[in-house]
Short mmCIF file of C-alpha atoms and ligand atoms in Angstrom, two decimals:
data_model
loop_
_atom_site.label_atom_id
_atom_site.label_comp_id
_atom_site.label_asym_id
_atom_site.label_seq_id
_atom_site.Cartn_x
_atom_site.Cartn_y
_atom_site.Cartn_z
CA MET A 1 2.27 -14.90 59.71
CA SER A 2 0.00 -12.23 58.49
CA ARG A 3 -1.09 -11.78 54.85
CA VAL A 4 -2.68 -8.68 53.51
CA TYR A 5 -5.33 -8.39 50.86
CA ASN A 6 -3.13 -7.40 47.89
CA PHE A 7 -4.97 -5.55 45.13
CA SER A 8 -1.81 -4.93 43.05
CA ALA A 9 -2.16 -4.78 39.24
CA GLY A 10 0.99 -6.78 38.94
CA PRO A 11 3.02 -8.59 40.16
CA ALA A 12 -0.08 -9.63 41.99
CA VAL A 13 -1.70 -12.02 44.46
CA LEU A 14 -1.04 -15.76 43.99
CA PRO A 15 -3.05 -18.65 45.43
CA GLU A 16 -1.82 -19.17 48.97
CA GLU A 17 -1.77 -22.95 48.64
CA VAL A 18 0.52 -22.66 45.71
CA LEU A 19 3.00 -20.53 47.69
CA GLN A 20 2.75 -22.99 50.59
CA GLU A 21 3.45 -25.94 48.31
CA ALA A 22 6.37 -24.14 46.75
CA ALA A 23 7.64 -23.46 50.23
CA GLU A 24 7.43 -27.10 51.18
CA GLU A 25 9.32 -28.10 48.04
CA MET A 26 11.94 -25.38 48.28
CA LEU A 27 14.87 -27.44 49.67
CA ASP A 28 13.97 -30.77 48.18
CA TYR A 29 11.78 -31.02 45.09
CA ASN A 30 10.14 -34.38 44.90
CA GLY A 31 13.09 -36.32 46.23
CA THR A 32 15.69 -34.73 44.02
CA GLY A 33 17.49 -33.31 47.03
CA MET A 34 17.53 -29.86 45.41
CA SER A 35 15.33 -26.85 44.78
CA VAL A 36 13.78 -26.38 41.30
CA MET A 37 15.96 -23.19 41.11
CA GLU A 38 19.06 -25.33 41.34
CA MET A 39 18.31 -28.08 38.85
CA SER A 40 19.33 -28.38 35.22
CA HIS A 41 16.67 -27.43 32.78
CA ARG A 42 17.77 -30.57 30.82
CA SER A 43 17.06 -32.91 33.77
CA LYS A 44 14.31 -35.43 33.82
CA ALA A 45 12.69 -33.72 36.84
CA TYR A 46 12.52 -30.41 34.98
CA ASP A 47 11.39 -31.92 31.81
CA ASP A 48 8.37 -33.33 33.75
CA ILE A 49 7.68 -29.90 35.17
CA ILE A 50 7.62 -28.07 31.93
CA LYS A 51 5.76 -30.75 29.94
CA THR A 52 3.12 -31.04 32.66
CA ALA A 53 2.75 -27.29 32.77
CA GLU A 54 2.12 -27.24 29.08
CA LYS A 55 -0.26 -30.11 29.19
CA ASP A 56 -2.29 -28.51 31.96
CA LEU A 57 -2.49 -25.18 30.10
CA ARG A 58 -3.60 -26.99 26.95
CA ASP A 59 -6.36 -28.78 28.93
CA LEU A 60 -7.51 -25.57 30.68
CA MET A 61 -7.68 -23.49 27.49
CA ASP A 62 -8.61 -26.36 25.21
CA ILE A 63 -5.73 -25.29 22.91
CA PRO A 64 -5.98 -26.84 19.46
CA ASP A 65 -3.20 -29.11 18.27
CA ASN A 66 -2.10 -26.68 15.55
CA TYR A 67 -0.95 -24.17 18.17
CA LYS A 68 2.33 -24.08 20.02
CA VAL A 69 2.68 -23.06 23.62
CA LEU A 70 5.89 -21.18 24.26
CA PHE A 71 7.31 -20.22 27.68
CA LEU A 72 9.60 -17.27 26.96
CA GLN A 73 11.29 -14.39 28.80
CA GLY A 74 11.34 -10.62 28.41
CA GLY A 75 7.83 -10.03 29.74
CA ALA A 76 4.84 -8.93 27.68
CA SER A 77 6.82 -5.93 26.54
CA GLN A 78 9.30 -7.98 24.55
CA GLN A 79 6.39 -9.33 22.43
CA PHE A 80 5.77 -5.73 21.37
CA ALA A 81 8.80 -6.13 19.11
CA MET A 82 8.82 -9.88 18.64
CA ILE A 83 5.35 -9.90 17.03
CA PRO A 84 6.11 -7.48 14.21
CA MET A 85 9.56 -8.98 13.66
CA ASN A 86 8.02 -12.41 13.10
CA LEU A 87 4.67 -11.61 11.52
CA MET A 88 5.26 -8.60 9.31
CA LYS A 89 5.69 -10.35 5.96
CA ASN A 90 4.00 -7.38 4.07
CA LYS A 91 5.34 -4.92 6.72
CA VAL A 92 1.76 -3.78 7.44
CA ALA A 93 -0.28 -4.10 10.54
CA ASP A 94 -3.40 -2.65 12.10
CA TYR A 95 -3.52 -1.74 15.82
CA ILE A 96 -6.53 -0.84 17.98
CA VAL A 97 -5.27 1.43 20.75
CA THR A 98 -7.33 1.14 23.93
CA GLY A 99 -4.78 2.05 26.57
CA GLN A 100 -1.10 2.40 27.49
CA TRP A 101 -0.08 -1.15 26.77
CA ALA A 102 -1.71 -1.17 23.38
CA LYS A 103 -0.14 2.23 22.63
CA LYS A 104 3.35 0.92 23.62
CA ALA A 105 2.83 -2.12 21.37
CA TYR A 106 1.72 0.22 18.58
CA GLN A 107 4.71 2.52 19.00
CA GLU A 108 7.15 -0.39 18.99
CA ALA A 109 5.61 -1.97 15.87
CA CYS A 110 6.02 1.45 14.10
CA LYS A 111 9.75 0.74 14.09
CA TYR A 112 9.23 -2.23 11.73
CA GLY A 113 6.66 -1.27 9.10
CA LYS A 114 3.59 0.66 8.20
CA VAL A 115 1.34 0.51 11.20
CA ASN A 116 -2.25 1.80 11.09
CA LYS A 117 -4.04 2.86 14.22
CA ILE A 118 -7.49 1.77 13.04
CA ALA A 119 -9.34 2.66 16.17
CA THR A 120 -8.67 4.27 19.57
CA SER A 121 -10.49 5.33 22.74
CA GLU A 122 -7.91 7.87 23.68
CA ASP A 123 -10.42 10.75 23.14
CA LYS A 124 -12.07 9.77 26.39
CA THR A 125 -9.02 8.67 28.41
CA PHE A 126 -9.46 5.06 27.31
CA SER A 127 -12.67 4.67 29.36
CA TYR A 128 -14.33 2.51 26.70
CA ILE A 129 -13.72 -0.07 23.91
CA PRO A 130 -14.43 1.31 20.45
CA ASP A 131 -16.93 -0.30 18.22
CA CYS A 132 -14.91 -2.86 16.22
CA SER A 133 -17.59 -4.45 14.11
CA ASP A 134 -16.62 -2.73 10.86
CA LEU A 135 -13.11 -1.19 11.06
CA PRO A 136 -11.08 -0.11 8.01
CA ILE A 137 -8.88 -3.28 8.11
CA SER A 138 -5.94 -2.89 5.70
CA GLU A 139 -6.12 -5.04 2.59
CA ASP A 140 -2.53 -6.24 3.14
CA ALA A 141 -2.43 -6.18 6.93
CA ASP A 142 -0.26 -9.07 8.31
CA TYR A 143 -2.35 -8.96 11.57
CA VAL A 144 -4.76 -7.00 13.69
CA TYR A 145 -3.53 -6.26 17.20
CA ILE A 146 -5.45 -5.72 20.39
CA CYS A 147 -4.86 -5.55 24.20
CA GLU A 148 -7.87 -7.56 25.30
CA ASN A 149 -8.04 -6.34 29.00
CA ASN A 150 -6.67 -2.85 29.69
CA THR A 151 -4.98 -3.26 33.04
CA ILE A 152 -4.60 0.51 33.70
CA TYR A 153 -8.00 1.71 32.55
CA GLY A 154 -10.09 -1.27 33.52
CA THR A 155 -11.83 -2.08 30.15
CA LYS A 156 -12.20 -5.40 28.44
CA TYR A 157 -13.39 -6.38 25.06
CA LYS A 158 -16.68 -8.26 25.46
CA LYS A 159 -16.62 -9.16 21.75
CA LEU A 160 -13.53 -9.65 19.63
CA PRO A 161 -13.00 -7.23 16.70
CA ASN A 162 -14.14 -8.18 13.25
CA THR A 163 -10.76 -8.53 11.63
CA LYS A 164 -12.29 -9.39 8.17
CA GLY A 165 -10.26 -12.60 7.98
CA LYS A 166 -6.94 -11.11 9.11
CA THR A 167 -4.99 -12.80 11.89
CA LEU A 168 -5.80 -11.52 15.34
CA VAL A 169 -3.05 -10.95 17.89
CA ALA A 170 -4.04 -10.32 21.49
CA ASP A 171 -2.19 -9.29 24.61
CA VAL A 172 -4.11 -11.00 27.46
CA SER A 173 -1.63 -10.29 30.29
CA SER A 174 -4.30 -9.14 32.68
CA CYS A 175 -7.08 -11.50 31.80
CA PHE A 176 -5.16 -14.73 31.17
CA LEU A 177 -7.15 -17.72 32.45
CA SER A 178 -9.79 -15.48 33.96
CA GLU A 179 -12.61 -16.97 31.70
CA PRO A 180 -12.88 -19.52 28.84
CA VAL A 181 -11.53 -18.42 25.47
CA ASP A 182 -11.88 -19.80 21.95
CA VAL A 183 -8.15 -20.06 20.96
CA SER A 184 -8.95 -20.78 17.37
CA LYS A 185 -10.17 -17.20 16.93
CA TYR A 186 -6.58 -15.90 17.50
CA GLY A 187 -3.28 -16.18 15.64
CA ILE A 188 -1.42 -15.32 18.83
CA ILE A 189 -2.55 -15.00 22.36
CA TYR A 190 0.15 -13.97 24.79
CA GLY A 191 0.66 -12.46 28.20
CA GLY A 192 3.12 -11.77 30.90
CA VAL A 193 2.27 -14.19 33.74
CA GLN A 194 2.78 -11.80 36.68
CA LYS A 195 -0.83 -10.54 36.62
CA ASN A 196 -2.84 -13.74 36.87
CA ILE A 197 -0.55 -16.75 36.77
CA GLY A 198 2.87 -16.65 38.25
CA PRO A 199 6.01 -14.78 38.93
CA ALA A 200 7.31 -11.93 36.68
CA GLY A 201 9.89 -13.09 34.14
CA VAL A 202 7.75 -15.55 32.16
CA VAL A 203 5.63 -14.65 29.10
CA ILE A 204 3.36 -17.31 27.60
CA VAL A 205 2.83 -17.21 23.82
CA ILE A 206 0.16 -19.40 22.28
CA ILE A 207 0.71 -19.25 18.50
CA ARG A 208 -0.85 -20.87 15.47
CA GLU A 209 1.79 -23.06 13.74
CA ASP A 210 1.47 -21.46 10.33
CA LEU A 211 2.70 -18.15 11.86
CA ILE A 212 5.92 -19.82 12.91
CA THR A 213 8.33 -19.41 10.02
CA GLU A 214 11.92 -18.66 9.24
CA ASP A 215 10.73 -15.74 7.13
CA VAL A 216 11.29 -13.00 9.71
CA LEU A 217 12.43 -9.37 9.35
CA GLU A 218 16.08 -8.98 8.49
CA GLY A 219 18.25 -8.67 11.53
CA THR A 220 15.81 -10.33 13.95
CA PRO A 221 17.92 -11.77 16.74
CA THR A 222 17.92 -15.58 17.16
CA MET A 223 16.35 -15.17 20.68
CA LEU A 224 13.45 -13.29 19.09
CA GLN A 225 12.42 -15.83 16.57
CA TYR A 226 9.40 -17.90 17.49
CA LYS A 227 10.64 -20.75 15.35
CA ILE A 228 13.82 -21.11 17.36
CA HIS A 229 11.82 -21.50 20.62
CA ALA A 230 9.08 -23.60 19.00
CA ASP A 231 11.58 -26.18 17.52
CA ALA A 232 13.28 -26.44 20.93
CA ASN A 233 10.03 -26.67 22.92
CA SER A 234 10.88 -23.56 24.91
CA LEU A 235 14.30 -25.03 25.84
CA TYR A 236 16.54 -23.26 23.28
CA ASN A 237 18.35 -21.70 26.15
CA THR A 238 17.79 -21.81 29.82
CA PRO A 239 14.14 -20.89 30.40
CA PRO A 240 12.78 -18.94 33.39
CA ALA A 241 12.73 -22.32 35.06
CA TYR A 242 11.42 -21.52 38.51
CA GLY A 243 8.71 -19.17 37.17
CA ILE A 244 7.40 -21.88 34.84
CA TYR A 245 7.30 -24.32 37.77
CA ILE A 246 5.10 -21.87 39.73
CA CYS A 247 2.88 -21.31 36.64
CA GLY A 248 2.45 -25.09 36.47
CA LYS A 249 1.19 -25.14 40.05
CA VAL A 250 -1.21 -22.32 39.33
CA PHE A 251 -2.60 -24.34 36.35
CA LYS A 252 -3.20 -27.31 38.67
CA TRP A 253 -4.91 -24.95 41.19
CA ILE A 254 -7.25 -23.57 38.53
CA LYS A 255 -8.09 -27.14 37.34
CA LYS A 256 -8.78 -28.03 40.98
CA MET A 257 -11.12 -24.95 41.28
CA GLY A 258 -13.10 -26.24 38.32
CA GLY A 259 -11.37 -24.84 35.31
CA LEU A 260 -11.97 -21.55 33.39
CA ALA A 261 -15.81 -21.70 33.42
CA ALA A 262 -15.63 -21.88 37.25
CA MET A 263 -13.03 -19.11 37.26
CA LYS A 264 -15.36 -16.93 35.25
CA GLU A 265 -18.23 -17.46 37.57
CA HIS A 266 -16.01 -16.74 40.54
CA ASN A 267 -14.63 -13.58 38.94
CA GLU A 268 -18.11 -12.30 37.93
CA LYS A 269 -19.30 -12.81 41.42
CA LYS A 270 -16.45 -10.88 42.90
CA ALA A 271 -16.52 -8.05 40.36
CA LYS A 272 -20.30 -7.61 40.83
CA ILE A 273 -19.85 -7.04 44.51
CA LEU A 274 -17.54 -4.12 43.80
CA TYR A 275 -19.29 -2.65 40.78
CA ASP A 276 -22.69 -2.83 42.49
CA PHE A 277 -21.33 -0.85 45.34
CA LEU A 278 -19.71 1.66 43.00
CA ASP A 279 -23.02 2.07 41.20
CA GLU A 280 -24.97 2.86 44.43
CA SER A 281 -22.24 4.84 46.36
CA ASN A 282 -22.54 8.58 46.74
CA LEU A 283 -18.85 8.96 47.23
CA PHE A 284 -17.08 6.45 44.95
CA LYS A 285 -17.62 5.98 41.26
CA GLY A 286 -16.26 3.81 38.59
CA THR A 287 -14.44 5.41 35.70
CA VAL A 288 -15.36 3.08 32.86
CA VAL A 289 -18.52 2.69 30.71
CA LYS A 290 -20.56 -0.18 32.17
CA GLU A 291 -20.69 -2.43 29.18
CA ASP A 292 -16.89 -2.50 28.86
CA ARG A 293 -16.00 -3.04 32.47
CA SER A 294 -13.09 -5.48 33.23
CA LEU A 295 -13.58 -8.34 35.64
CA MET A 296 -9.95 -8.03 36.73
CA ASN A 297 -9.09 -4.34 37.11
CA VAL A 298 -11.58 -2.01 38.72
CA PRO A 299 -10.59 1.71 38.71
CA PHE A 300 -12.59 4.16 40.81
CA ILE A 301 -12.44 7.70 42.14
CA THR A 302 -14.02 9.89 44.69
CA GLY A 303 -13.63 13.04 42.43
CA ASP A 304 -11.40 14.69 45.09
CA GLU A 305 -7.64 13.88 44.80
CA GLN A 306 -7.00 14.54 48.50
CA LEU A 307 -9.77 12.21 49.51
CA ASP A 308 -8.48 9.56 47.20
CA ALA A 309 -5.09 9.84 48.87
CA LYS A 310 -6.67 9.60 52.31
CA PHE A 311 -8.57 6.55 51.22
CA VAL A 312 -5.53 4.80 49.88
CA LYS A 313 -3.64 5.57 53.08
CA GLU A 314 -6.41 4.43 55.46
CA ALA A 315 -7.07 1.33 53.30
CA LYS A 316 -3.40 0.31 53.60
CA GLU A 317 -3.53 0.72 57.35
CA ALA A 318 -6.44 -1.56 57.41
CA GLY A 319 -4.71 -4.31 55.40
CA PHE A 320 -5.83 -3.53 51.86
CA GLU A 321 -2.59 -3.06 49.88
CA ASN A 322 -1.88 -1.46 46.50
CA LEU A 323 -5.12 0.27 45.84
CA LYS A 324 -3.56 3.34 44.40
CA GLY A 325 -4.46 3.99 40.75
CA HIS A 326 -1.79 3.90 38.01
CA ARG A 327 0.46 7.00 38.12
CA THR A 328 -0.94 8.16 34.76
CA VAL A 329 -4.60 8.15 35.85
CA GLY A 330 -4.67 8.73 39.64
CA GLY A 331 -7.56 7.69 41.86
CA MET A 332 -7.82 4.05 42.91
CA ARG A 333 -7.69 0.73 41.25
CA ALA A 334 -8.55 -2.71 42.75
CA SER A 335 -7.12 -5.57 40.74
CA ILE A 336 -9.12 -8.67 41.66
CA TYR A 337 -7.41 -11.47 39.77
CA ASN A 338 -8.23 -15.17 40.07
CA ALA A 339 -6.37 -15.62 43.32
CA MET A 340 -8.08 -12.75 45.13
CA PRO A 341 -10.54 -14.52 47.45
CA ILE A 342 -14.17 -13.23 47.54
CA GLU A 343 -13.76 -12.26 51.19
CA GLY A 344 -11.11 -9.77 50.04
CA VAL A 345 -13.59 -7.92 47.87
CA GLU A 346 -16.41 -8.24 50.53
CA LYS A 347 -14.14 -6.73 53.15
CA LEU A 348 -12.97 -4.03 50.86
CA VAL A 349 -16.51 -2.94 50.11
CA GLU A 350 -17.28 -2.96 53.84
CA PHE A 351 -14.26 -0.73 54.38
CA MET A 352 -15.35 1.61 51.58
CA LYS A 353 -18.82 1.90 53.15
CA LYS A 354 -17.37 2.88 56.42
CA PHE A 355 -15.03 5.39 54.72
CA GLU A 356 -18.05 6.86 52.86
CA LYS A 357 -19.93 7.36 56.15
CA GLU A 358 -16.95 8.93 57.90
CA ASN A 359 -16.24 11.27 55.05
CA ALA A 360 -19.79 12.23 54.00
C1 PLP B 1 1.63 -5.53 32.70
C2 PLP B 1 1.28 -5.56 31.27
C3 PLP B 1 2.21 -5.46 30.29
C4 PLP B 1 3.71 -5.34 30.49
O1 PLP B 1 4.19 -6.53 31.06
P1 PLP B 1 5.76 -6.72 31.28
O2 PLP B 1 5.79 -8.21 31.63
O3 PLP B 1 6.11 -5.78 32.42
O4 PLP B 1 6.49 -6.37 30.04
C5 PLP B 1 1.78 -5.53 28.94
N1 PLP B 1 0.50 -5.64 28.65
C6 PLP B 1 -0.48 -5.63 29.68
C7 PLP B 1 -1.87 -5.78 29.23
C8 PLP B 1 -0.14 -5.60 30.90
O5 PLP B 1 -1.09 -5.62 31.89
#
């Protein structure tokens, strides 16, 4: 068996021991004589899996009792519609557009009401986070929306926006469980799990209870109502059962690693190795303003497209996979999520140094 260092932005690297455990349990989960993929989502065994997963996530994030945890389907993208459909009581929302995912969410919300783009960093190809300390928050806004870590551009909010009392909704797909968060500052925190937690197909929505109501936009499908899923504890219909089981294993892994504070320390250490090198390199440079750099997604360029392509190709041959930047920005991007070991980043930097020498 030979495993590569996988720098994919998503679906992305998972902890090896989680994959091993899942492999061991594949044919016979815990004496049930069947795989988790084959069991009823109403069975006792599965009930334990989903309840334990929720409990471990609550412990990790210290989720207050007045928040529900929902395991849903449709990816992060489905939330782009589900959020306005459920939250737009006044049919007004404010969006801060800091990248492609925030822009997609903004465009989707525009179908349902009056949506204000109150700040954007599009003028400089989303290479920074705008100052959000005193934005023109709408008087009647139902919520203020952000994408907290911009997977494609590699920026992260280091400070949450001042929403002037309005409900904050955040897409944390690519920074989920990468550091401690204060859940009480948000109305909704949600993310697709395939970046930092588990297999694609699961989206986790952490939502304050007062936002879960029957008062949704007319025509909202049953499956897109938070209340339906909250009342049924994420078992209204068949959930993405196997995916949730893997998420549960990753929660246990993070707990074993010391929780979110330890994750943050580990992630800062890893990111520093790469950013320090980018800052001193004569060939490679980061594309994001320093103070807004993401710990998870690190885009960089040489400034020469052909050299970028050569780097990506030679890196792949050396066992560093998926370093090509997003198709809309080019260059390179190293995604260094929780499960990327520190050696992966150290070895990547070694390889970059060698490439720099050879191509000076
Ligand atoms: C990947 C990603 C999405 C899209 O996720 P899907 O599960 O594919 O819909 C949305 N937001 C962010 C921040 C992402 O990184």
